[in-house]
Amino acid sequence: VSQHISLFFLFMHLQLIGSGAAAQVVTSRGTHGNYLTIQLGSALGAVFGIFVARGVSGAHLNPVYSLSLCVLGRHPWKKLPLYSLSHLVGAFLGAATVYLQYYDAIQTFSGGELLVAGPNATAGIFCSYPADHLSFWGGLVDQVVATALFLLCCVALEDQRNGPLPDGLHPVLVGALILTMGVSMGSNCGFPLNPARDLGPRLFTFVAGWGEEVFKAGGGWWWVPIVAPFVGGLLGTVTYELLIEAHHQTTPQSPQQEQEAVELEEVVVDSGNNR
Amino acid sequence: VSQHISLFFLFMHLQLIGSGAAAQVVTSRGTHGNYLTIQLGSALGAVFGIFVARGVSGAHLNPVYSLSLCVLGRHPWKKLPLYSLSHLVGAFLGAATVYLQYYDAIQTFSGGELLVAGPNATAGIFCSYPADHLSFWGGLVDQVVATALFLLCCVALEDQRNGPLPDGLHPVLVGALILTMGVSMGSNCGFPLNPARDLGPRLFTFVAGWGEEVFKAGGGWWWVPIVAPFVGGLLGTVTYELLIEAHHQTTPQSPQQEQEAVELEEVVVDSGNNR
Amino acid sequence: VSQHISLFFLFMHLQLIGSGAAAQVVTSRGTHGNYLTIQLGSALGAVFGIFVARGVSGAHLNPVYSLSLCVLGRHPWKKLPLYSLSHLVGAFLGAATVYLQYYDAIQTFSGGELLVAGPNATAGIFCSYPADHLSFWGGLVDQVVATALFLLCCVALEDQRNGPLPDGLHPVLVGALILTMGVSMGSNCGFPLNPARDLGPRLFTFVAGWGEEVFKAGGGWWWVPIVAPFVGGLLGTVTYELLIEAHHQTTPQSPQQEQEAVELEEVVVDSGNNR
Amino acid sequence: VSQHISLFFLFMHLQLIGSGAAAQVVTSRGTHGNYLTIQLGSALGAVFGIFVARGVSGAHLNPVYSLSLCVLGRHPWKKLPLYSLSHLVGAFLGAATVYLQYYDAIQTFSGGELLVAGPNATAGIFCSYPADHLSFWGGLVDQVVATALFLLCCVALEDQRNGPLPDGLHPVLVGALILTMGVSMGSNCGFPLNPARDLGPRLFTFVAGWGEEVFKAGGGWWWVPIVAPFVGGLLGTVTYELLIEAHHQTTPQSPQQEQEAVELEEVVVDSGNNR
């Protein structure tokens, strides 16, 4: 239970801080931030989400990451549905909190109309929509490439055999990685990368008054940031395992190091089983 | 005494650097900085305030934090009033120093009139005022939510059982947390979050020539950033204790770890009692 | 083989993230980033490229760096050609991936015409071109000075005798160094600094439709960012060796430290020989 | 000798990177950077200057810092003149390198006229000039306050008894401190803070063609950033010693800690004496 609470918190932070940054820029029409501050908000939301949750549930920042661990046999499959549900509920309630906090600002900005497109649109505060230039296939490619890169780097940062990290640097680097995505792969469709963080807030905007347009917009865009990240995430994880980690395993290590590595993985799996 | 001096310094830094950044942007009409540099100033003010004071008084960055520790029984109640006074005096004198340093710039910018509202307003350099769109309840909600998130993260960063941090990273992360607040929750009323850092400079502007308008503006806004942060701070601290830390305590630890954790807390409480 | 794969990945990341950031800013006409986000992209591409590759091939971020190690006798000459080829192929394929990911955006932006110069030019997304004001000699000087500084700092960061770095901080500092170059030496010709990262993507644009103009532009600029960095890199490395490191060697050290330093270098050379 | 060479390098970096960032923004008329990138350049110049020099000469980033150490009896007075000369020559040659690297850009920007004031002024790339609004006394106050804060924080970061820092974090924090100054105290006269970094480049511009106007401008401003920083620096250092460090010395420590602290200081003084 505690793990689900902590994942719930992680996603609430992720959504609250990331979407808050977008709400601030949109509703102030750019006077209180710009594209870079939105990216910083997404990154810092991840940093502090992980710092809050890391002691209890580890850094399961993304259902795609959890799925990848299951595929690799490092996480039990039966935990995946409840994990994903915690992600989804956390992101949903994070979006609700952003709406509560920016209620006056959103009402004033939009003149009371909750719109998905046009100059007074506010739905983009909460979840991703494709840019006008983006084709359907372009969107799929963008999200597969971006999530593959994202997961490849996530797995590399976690890989103790690839090189150690000081305690406390890991969450900061994950934040830097999200900033990287925003800076280099954000203009096509806003780097969703995360099915739960995209679907949860979309469901919230659906019930909160933006209506079914949130699912219809962009030619039914909504399912692309759910499906494509899983494909890209698996691609990135498997690429890392085959091309980088395979070479660690053939590298002779001292018995002590091997032992440590094994114990480390056991702890991770364990914490997945026993709580 | 030394603790109060060090807290006084911490708040002087906080105010001096944070308000200096605002003074620079306001009086240069945006040519020497922008919204992001003001947020960076607030964050870096906290970083170096803590680096200067950490050896003597620890990171009592915020009266809300001190109060939360008292409520949790980790800090003696009787020290709270003097601590808060040190905070207040430090912030007051920090504001005075900013005015001294930017005296020429403020006079030139404002044509010699010290105003709270309008295009030549300069009171916002020193303390928070609500945006035009913000209702009274919206302001309360904003500050309760923001301070709850802020304190929840502060307590998580301090919690040795949630995961260790390298020496020297803690002040940097507190700065990053303040940047997070500015980036994602700053456009409603400028993320005061801190009663002493808001009231001290407001008192300074009151006596320095901005007059009683500093208390009347925003429909008597001044008490919201004093009361709401205490409510939000307690909410955030208690949420962390119940939902995250509770699970650490039930997690079996090695006796040695437990011992260390206990000693650590004793040192903290101790340093509160003996100096 | 694994080393070449990992170098290939390093350069793919470098190119993918760095050029992605440029593609985003160019094709969004500055609404989704600015000059600083391009520099951040270049820096963060290096950070995560090194994090992915560091366990297998070390931080051979730049053929200039590999060459300098060869000249200093710390890396076998015979490995240089294959290393450089891995760099080149990685950068080529990274550029191809950026084109794939931004295909819709580049087509919409340029109206379907792939141009090297003018307001709708897109070749600058992938490799360097000189600014209008830059003379031939000015470009040579710029790249010799910039690469000399870059390599001098790279070698200083690697030098364990100059002062230790915590694990995990080295890649971040290399990223900060690239940001430094972009912030202070980027406006003349876009701080290429790296022959492989410039030539690989230039070859890609040549075959992908920008045509031979990519070699003709800027008065045949293309070979300057290949030759000048080697000159500058050697200059910087030799300067460091003569003026800084020489003094470490004459400084008496404890025998244990000396031993460690020697072992360290052996490991580096070793990893170059045996995989 | 090696110490002087390393200090020379430190200042050359400081000047080269800091002024390079300014040259880039000025000559590109803001298209290749903005006020924040200039501040980043100053900060990063210090970071990598220290990383290059730290092994040989330590972090004598500023003659004001060296002087403060002399006054506190921690550095031999007789070394001060030569140290300051190394600083000055390094900064002079750094400025010359920036002029060389940006020669084409400066000529194009200024139409060949090297001016100290007006829309095509380029002297501000190299050293500080006061803003139009700044009075003589305002400038003195600005530099005394800013350097006092700067040195107080520098000394706090160096003070092992105030709290430890991981190896490698110190140079980064000094950079962050310079960024702090730029963000919060830069609009009056560009945060010189450093007599050598201001006078050296001013001498260069004097001989390189900007002429005696560099000493006449701002009502003979040139000596303020030389004298005021020494006053402010001493003020900041003494304040720290009296109000913060005094309390460390009265705090009972374990004998081992005391011993370590003493040894540490001896090493520092030693390295000042023997090389």
mmCIF file with all atom_site columns, N, CA and C in Angstrom, chain B residues 135-173:
data_model
loop_
_atom_site.group_PDB
_atom_site.id
_atom_site.type_symbol
_atom_site.label_atom_id
_atom_site.label_alt_id
_atom_site.label_comp_id
_atom_site.label_asym_id
_atom_site.label_entity_id
_atom_site.label_seq_id
_atom_site.pdbx_PDB_ins_code
_atom_site.Cartn_x
_atom_site.Cartn_y
_atom_site.Cartn_z
_atom_site.occupancy
_atom_site.B_iso_or_equiv
_atom_site.pdbx_formal_charge
_atom_site.auth_seq_id
_atom_site.auth_comp_id
_atom_site.auth_asym_id
_atom_site.auth_atom_id
_atom_site.pdbx_PDB_model_num
ATOM 1   N N  . SER B 1 135 ? -8.762  36.201 -6.687 1.00 0.00 ? 135 SER B N  1
ATOM 2   C CA . SER B 1 135 ? -9.752  36.478 -5.657 1.00 0.00 ? 135 SER B CA 1
ATOM 3   C C  . SER B 1 135 ? -9.139  36.209 -4.281 1.00 0.00 ? 135 SER B C  1
ATOM 4   N N  . PHE B 1 136 ? -9.838  36.636 -3.255 1.00 0.00 ? 136 PHE B N  1
ATOM 5   C CA . PHE B 1 136 ? -9.373  36.391 -1.904 1.00 0.00 ? 136 PHE B CA 1
ATOM 6   C C  . PHE B 1 136 ? -9.204  34.901 -1.637 1.00 0.00 ? 136 PHE B C  1
ATOM 7   N N  . TRP B 1 137 ? -10.239 34.097 -1.968 1.00 0.00 ? 137 TRP B N  1
ATOM 8   C CA . TRP B 1 137 ? -10.142 32.662 -1.721 1.00 0.00 ? 137 TRP B CA 1
ATOM 9   C C  . TRP B 1 137 ? -9.088  32.011 -2.609 1.00 0.00 ? 137 TRP B C  1
ATOM 10  N N  . GLY B 1 138 ? -9.002  32.509 -3.842 1.00 0.00 ? 138 GLY B N  1
ATOM 11  C CA . GLY B 1 138 ? -7.964  31.991 -4.732 1.00 0.00 ? 138 GLY B CA 1
ATOM 12  C C  . GLY B 1 138 ? -6.572  32.189 -4.156 1.00 0.00 ? 138 GLY B C  1
ATOM 13  N N  . GLY B 1 139 ? -6.349  33.332 -3.514 1.00 0.00 ? 139 GLY B N  1
ATOM 14  C CA . GLY B 1 139 ? -5.053  33.598 -2.894 1.00 0.00 ? 139 GLY B CA 1
ATOM 15  C C  . GLY B 1 139 ? -4.778  32.667 -1.728 1.00 0.00 ? 139 GLY B C  1
ATOM 16  N N  . LEU B 1 140 ? -5.801  32.457 -0.906 1.00 0.00 ? 140 LEU B N  1
ATOM 17  C CA . LEU B 1 140 ? -5.633  31.536 0.224  1.00 0.00 ? 140 LEU B CA 1
ATOM 18  C C  . LEU B 1 140 ? -5.281  30.136 -0.282 1.00 0.00 ? 140 LEU B C  1
ATOM 19  N N  . VAL B 1 141 ? -6.073  29.657 -1.260 1.00 0.00 ? 141 VAL B N  1
ATOM 20  C CA . VAL B 1 141 ? -5.829  28.313 -1.799 1.00 0.00 ? 141 VAL B CA 1
ATOM 21  C C  . VAL B 1 141 ? -4.424  28.224 -2.381 1.00 0.00 ? 141 VAL B C  1
ATOM 22  N N  . ASP B 1 142 ? -4.035  29.235 -3.170 1.00 0.00 ? 142 ASP B N  1
ATOM 23  C CA . ASP B 1 142 ? -2.700  29.223 -3.784 1.00 0.00 ? 142 ASP B CA 1
ATOM 24  C C  . ASP B 1 142 ? -1.611  29.057 -2.733 1.00 0.00 ? 142 ASP B C  1
ATOM 25  N N  . GLN B 1 143 ? -1.684  29.844 -1.667 1.00 0.00 ? 143 GLN B N  1
ATOM 26  C CA . GLN B 1 143 ? -0.618  29.801 -0.683 1.00 0.00 ? 143 GLN B CA 1
ATOM 27  C C  . GLN B 1 143 ? -0.665  28.540 0.176  1.00 0.00 ? 143 GLN B C  1
ATOM 28  N N  . VAL B 1 144 ? -1.875  28.037 0.468  1.00 0.00 ? 144 VAL B N  1
ATOM 29  C CA . VAL B 1 144 ? -1.946  26.791 1.233  1.00 0.00 ? 144 VAL B CA 1
ATOM 30  C C  . VAL B 1 144 ? -1.366  25.639 0.405  1.00 0.00 ? 144 VAL B C  1
ATOM 31  N N  . VAL B 1 145 ? -1.790  25.540 -0.864 1.00 0.00 ? 145 VAL B N  1
ATOM 32  C CA . VAL B 1 145 ? -1.283  24.462 -1.720 1.00 0.00 ? 145 VAL B CA 1
ATOM 33  C C  . VAL B 1 145 ? 0.230   24.576 -1.894 1.00 0.00 ? 145 VAL B C  1
ATOM 34  N N  . ALA B 1 146 ? 0.703   25.786 -2.221 1.00 0.00 ? 146 ALA B N  1
ATOM 35  C CA . ALA B 1 146 ? 2.124   25.966 -2.511 1.00 0.00 ? 146 ALA B CA 1
ATOM 36  C C  . ALA B 1 146 ? 2.976   25.665 -1.284 1.00 0.00 ? 146 ALA B C  1
ATOM 37  N N  . THR B 1 147 ? 2.584   26.178 -0.114 1.00 0.00 ? 147 THR B N  1
ATOM 38  C CA . THR B 1 147 ? 3.411   25.933 1.071  1.00 0.00 ? 147 THR B CA 1
ATOM 39  C C  . THR B 1 147 ? 3.332   24.481 1.511  1.00 0.00 ? 147 THR B C  1
ATOM 40  N N  . ALA B 1 148 ? 2.165   23.843 1.316  1.00 0.00 ? 148 ALA B N  1
ATOM 41  C CA . ALA B 1 148 ? 2.072   22.416 1.651  1.00 0.00 ? 148 ALA B CA 1
ATOM 42  C C  . ALA B 1 148 ? 3.066   21.620 0.813  1.00 0.00 ? 148 ALA B C  1
ATOM 43  N N  . LEU B 1 149 ? 3.087   21.884 -0.491 1.00 0.00 ? 149 LEU B N  1
ATOM 44  C CA . LEU B 1 149 ? 4.033   21.184 -1.362 1.00 0.00 ? 149 LEU B CA 1
ATOM 45  C C  . LEU B 1 149 ? 5.479   21.499 -0.961 1.00 0.00 ? 149 LEU B C  1
ATOM 46  N N  . PHE B 1 150 ? 5.731   22.773 -0.674 1.00 0.00 ? 150 PHE B N  1
ATOM 47  C CA . PHE B 1 150 ? 7.075   23.214 -0.319 1.00 0.00 ? 150 PHE B CA 1
ATOM 48  C C  . PHE B 1 150 ? 7.573   22.504 0.946  1.00 0.00 ? 150 PHE B C  1
ATOM 49  N N  . LEU B 1 151 ? 6.746   22.491 1.965  1.00 0.00 ? 151 LEU B N  1
ATOM 50  C CA . LEU B 1 151 ? 7.180   21.875 3.224  1.00 0.00 ? 151 LEU B CA 1
ATOM 51  C C  . LEU B 1 151 ? 7.281   20.359 3.104  1.00 0.00 ? 151 LEU B C  1
ATOM 52  N N  . LEU B 1 152 ? 6.335   19.762 2.372  1.00 0.00 ? 152 LEU B N  1
ATOM 53  C CA . LEU B 1 152 ? 6.411   18.314 2.166  1.00 0.00 ? 152 LEU B CA 1
ATOM 54  C C  . LEU B 1 152 ? 7.767   17.950 1.545  1.00 0.00 ? 152 LEU B C  1
ATOM 55  N N  . CYS B 1 153 ? 8.188   18.714 0.561  1.00 0.00 ? 153 CYS B N  1
ATOM 56  C CA . CYS B 1 153 ? 9.479   18.423 -0.088 1.00 0.00 ? 153 CYS B CA 1
ATOM 57  C C  . CYS B 1 153 ? 10.649  18.741 0.847  1.00 0.00 ? 153 CYS B C  1
ATOM 58  N N  . CYS B 1 154 ? 10.565  19.850 1.583  1.00 0.00 ? 154 CYS B N  1
ATOM 59  C CA . CYS B 1 154 ? 11.642  20.198 2.532  1.00 0.00 ? 154 CYS B CA 1
ATOM 60  C C  . CYS B 1 154 ? 11.851  19.075 3.530  1.00 0.00 ? 154 CYS B C  1
ATOM 61  N N  . VAL B 1 155 ? 10.761  18.589 4.109  1.00 0.00 ? 155 VAL B N  1
ATOM 62  C CA . VAL B 1 155 ? 10.859  17.535 5.110  1.00 0.00 ? 155 VAL B CA 1
ATOM 63  C C  . VAL B 1 155 ? 11.398  16.248 4.481  1.00 0.00 ? 155 VAL B C  1
ATOM 64  N N  . ALA B 1 156 ? 10.975  15.970 3.234  1.00 0.00 ? 156 ALA B N  1
ATOM 65  C CA . ALA B 1 156 ? 11.490  14.772 2.548  1.00 0.00 ? 156 ALA B CA 1
ATOM 66  C C  . ALA B 1 156 ? 12.992  14.871 2.325  1.00 0.00 ? 156 ALA B C  1
ATOM 67  N N  . LEU B 1 157 ? 13.480  16.067 1.959  1.00 0.00 ? 157 LEU B N  1
ATOM 68  C CA . LEU B 1 157 ? 14.918  16.238 1.740  1.00 0.00 ? 157 LEU B CA 1
ATOM 69  C C  . LEU B 1 157 ? 15.710  16.061 3.030  1.00 0.00 ? 157 LEU B C  1
ATOM 70  N N  . GLU B 1 158 ? 15.091  16.452 4.163  1.00 0.00 ? 158 GLU B N  1
ATOM 71  C CA . GLU B 1 158 ? 15.770  16.329 5.461  1.00 0.00 ? 158 GLU B CA 1
ATOM 72  C C  . GLU B 1 158 ? 15.749  14.899 5.989  1.00 0.00 ? 158 GLU B C  1
ATOM 73  N N  . ASP B 1 159 ? 14.823  14.088 5.489  1.00 0.00 ? 159 ASP B N  1
ATOM 74  C CA . ASP B 1 159 ? 14.579  12.778 6.086  1.00 0.00 ? 159 ASP B CA 1
ATOM 75  C C  . ASP B 1 159 ? 15.665  11.792 5.677  1.00 0.00 ? 159 ASP B C  1
ATOM 76  N N  . GLN B 1 160 ? 16.597  11.535 6.598  1.00 0.00 ? 160 GLN B N  1
ATOM 77  C CA . GLN B 1 160 ? 17.704  10.628 6.302  1.00 0.00 ? 160 GLN B CA 1
ATOM 78  C C  . GLN B 1 160 ? 17.225  9.217  5.977  1.00 0.00 ? 160 GLN B C  1
ATOM 79  N N  . ARG B 1 161 ? 16.061  8.854  6.539  1.00 0.00 ? 161 ARG B N  1
ATOM 80  C CA . ARG B 1 161 ? 15.586  7.500  6.277  1.00 0.00 ? 161 ARG B CA 1
ATOM 81  C C  . ARG B 1 161 ? 14.979  7.351  4.882  1.00 0.00 ? 161 ARG B C  1
ATOM 82  N N  . ASN B 1 162 ? 14.612  8.473  4.279  1.00 0.00 ? 162 ASN B N  1
ATOM 83  C CA . ASN B 1 162 ? 14.046  8.416  2.925  1.00 0.00 ? 162 ASN B CA 1
ATOM 84  C C  . ASN B 1 162 ? 15.138  8.259  1.870  1.00 0.00 ? 162 ASN B C  1
ATOM 85  N N  . GLY B 1 163 ? 16.367  8.478  2.284  1.00 0.00 ? 163 GLY B N  1
ATOM 86  C CA . GLY B 1 163 ? 17.470  8.356  1.330  1.00 0.00 ? 163 GLY B CA 1
ATOM 87  C C  . GLY B 1 163 ? 18.509  9.410  1.628  1.00 0.00 ? 163 GLY B C  1
ATOM 88  N N  . PRO B 1 164 ? 19.800  9.044  1.546  1.00 0.00 ? 164 PRO B N  1
ATOM 89  C CA . PRO B 1 164 ? 20.863  9.967  1.934  1.00 0.00 ? 164 PRO B CA 1
ATOM 90  C C  . PRO B 1 164 ? 21.148  11.007 0.848  1.00 0.00 ? 164 PRO B C  1
ATOM 91  N N  . LEU B 1 165 ? 21.720  12.106 1.270  1.00 0.00 ? 165 LEU B N  1
ATOM 92  C CA . LEU B 1 165 ? 22.194  13.152 0.358  1.00 0.00 ? 165 LEU B CA 1
ATOM 93  C C  . LEU B 1 165 ? 23.659  13.428 0.658  1.00 0.00 ? 165 LEU B C  1
ATOM 94  N N  . PRO B 1 166 ? 24.493  13.667 -0.364 1.00 0.00 ? 166 PRO B N  1
ATOM 95  C CA . PRO B 1 166 ? 25.880  14.070 -0.076 1.00 0.00 ? 166 PRO B CA 1
ATOM 96  C C  . PRO B 1 166 ? 25.894  15.422 0.639  1.00 0.00 ? 166 PRO B C  1
ATOM 97  N N  . ASP B 1 167 ? 26.851  15.613 1.546  1.00 0.00 ? 167 ASP B N  1
ATOM 98  C CA . ASP B 1 167 ? 27.039  16.921 2.181  1.00 0.00 ? 167 ASP B CA 1
ATOM 99  C C  . ASP B 1 167 ? 27.145  17.988 1.110  1.00 0.00 ? 167 ASP B C  1
ATOM 100 N N  . GLY B 1 168 ? 26.478  19.073 1.330  1.00 0.00 ? 168 GLY B N  1
ATOM 101 C CA . GLY B 1 168 ? 26.624  20.177 0.396  1.00 0.00 ? 168 GLY B CA 1
ATOM 102 C C  . GLY B 1 168 ? 25.571  20.183 -0.690 1.00 0.00 ? 168 GLY B C  1
ATOM 103 N N  . LEU B 1 169 ? 24.890  19.052 -0.902 1.00 0.00 ? 169 LEU B N  1
ATOM 104 C CA . LEU B 1 169 ? 23.847  19.041 -1.920 1.00 0.00 ? 169 LEU B CA 1
ATOM 105 C C  . LEU B 1 169 ? 22.528  19.569 -1.368 1.00 0.00 ? 169 LEU B C  1
ATOM 106 N N  . HIS B 1 170 ? 22.346  19.429 -0.044 1.00 0.00 ? 170 HIS B N  1
ATOM 107 C CA . HIS B 1 170 ? 21.074  19.829 0.545  1.00 0.00 ? 170 HIS B CA 1
ATOM 108 C C  . HIS B 1 170 ? 20.740  21.307 0.285  1.00 0.00 ? 170 HIS B C  1
ATOM 109 N N  . PRO B 1 171 ? 21.664  22.241 0.564  1.00 0.00 ? 171 PRO B N  1
ATOM 110 C CA . PRO B 1 171 ? 21.313  23.643 0.296  1.00 0.00 ? 171 PRO B CA 1
ATOM 111 C C  . PRO B 1 171 ? 20.978  23.885 -1.177 1.00 0.00 ? 171 PRO B C  1
ATOM 112 N N  . VAL B 1 172 ? 21.694  23.202 -2.064 1.00 0.00 ? 172 VAL B N  1
ATOM 113 C CA . VAL B 1 172 ? 21.440  23.383 -3.493 1.00 0.00 ? 172 VAL B CA 1
ATOM 114 C C  . VAL B 1 172 ? 20.039  22.909 -3.852 1.00 0.00 ? 172 VAL B C  1
ATOM 115 N N  . LEU B 1 173 ? 19.619  21.793 -3.250 1.00 0.00 ? 173 LEU B N  1
ATOM 116 C CA . LEU B 1 173 ? 18.284  21.271 -3.562 1.00 0.00 ? 173 LEU B CA 1
ATOM 117 C C  . LEU B 1 173 ? 17.184  22.152 -2.983 1.00 0.00 ? 173 LEU B C  1
#
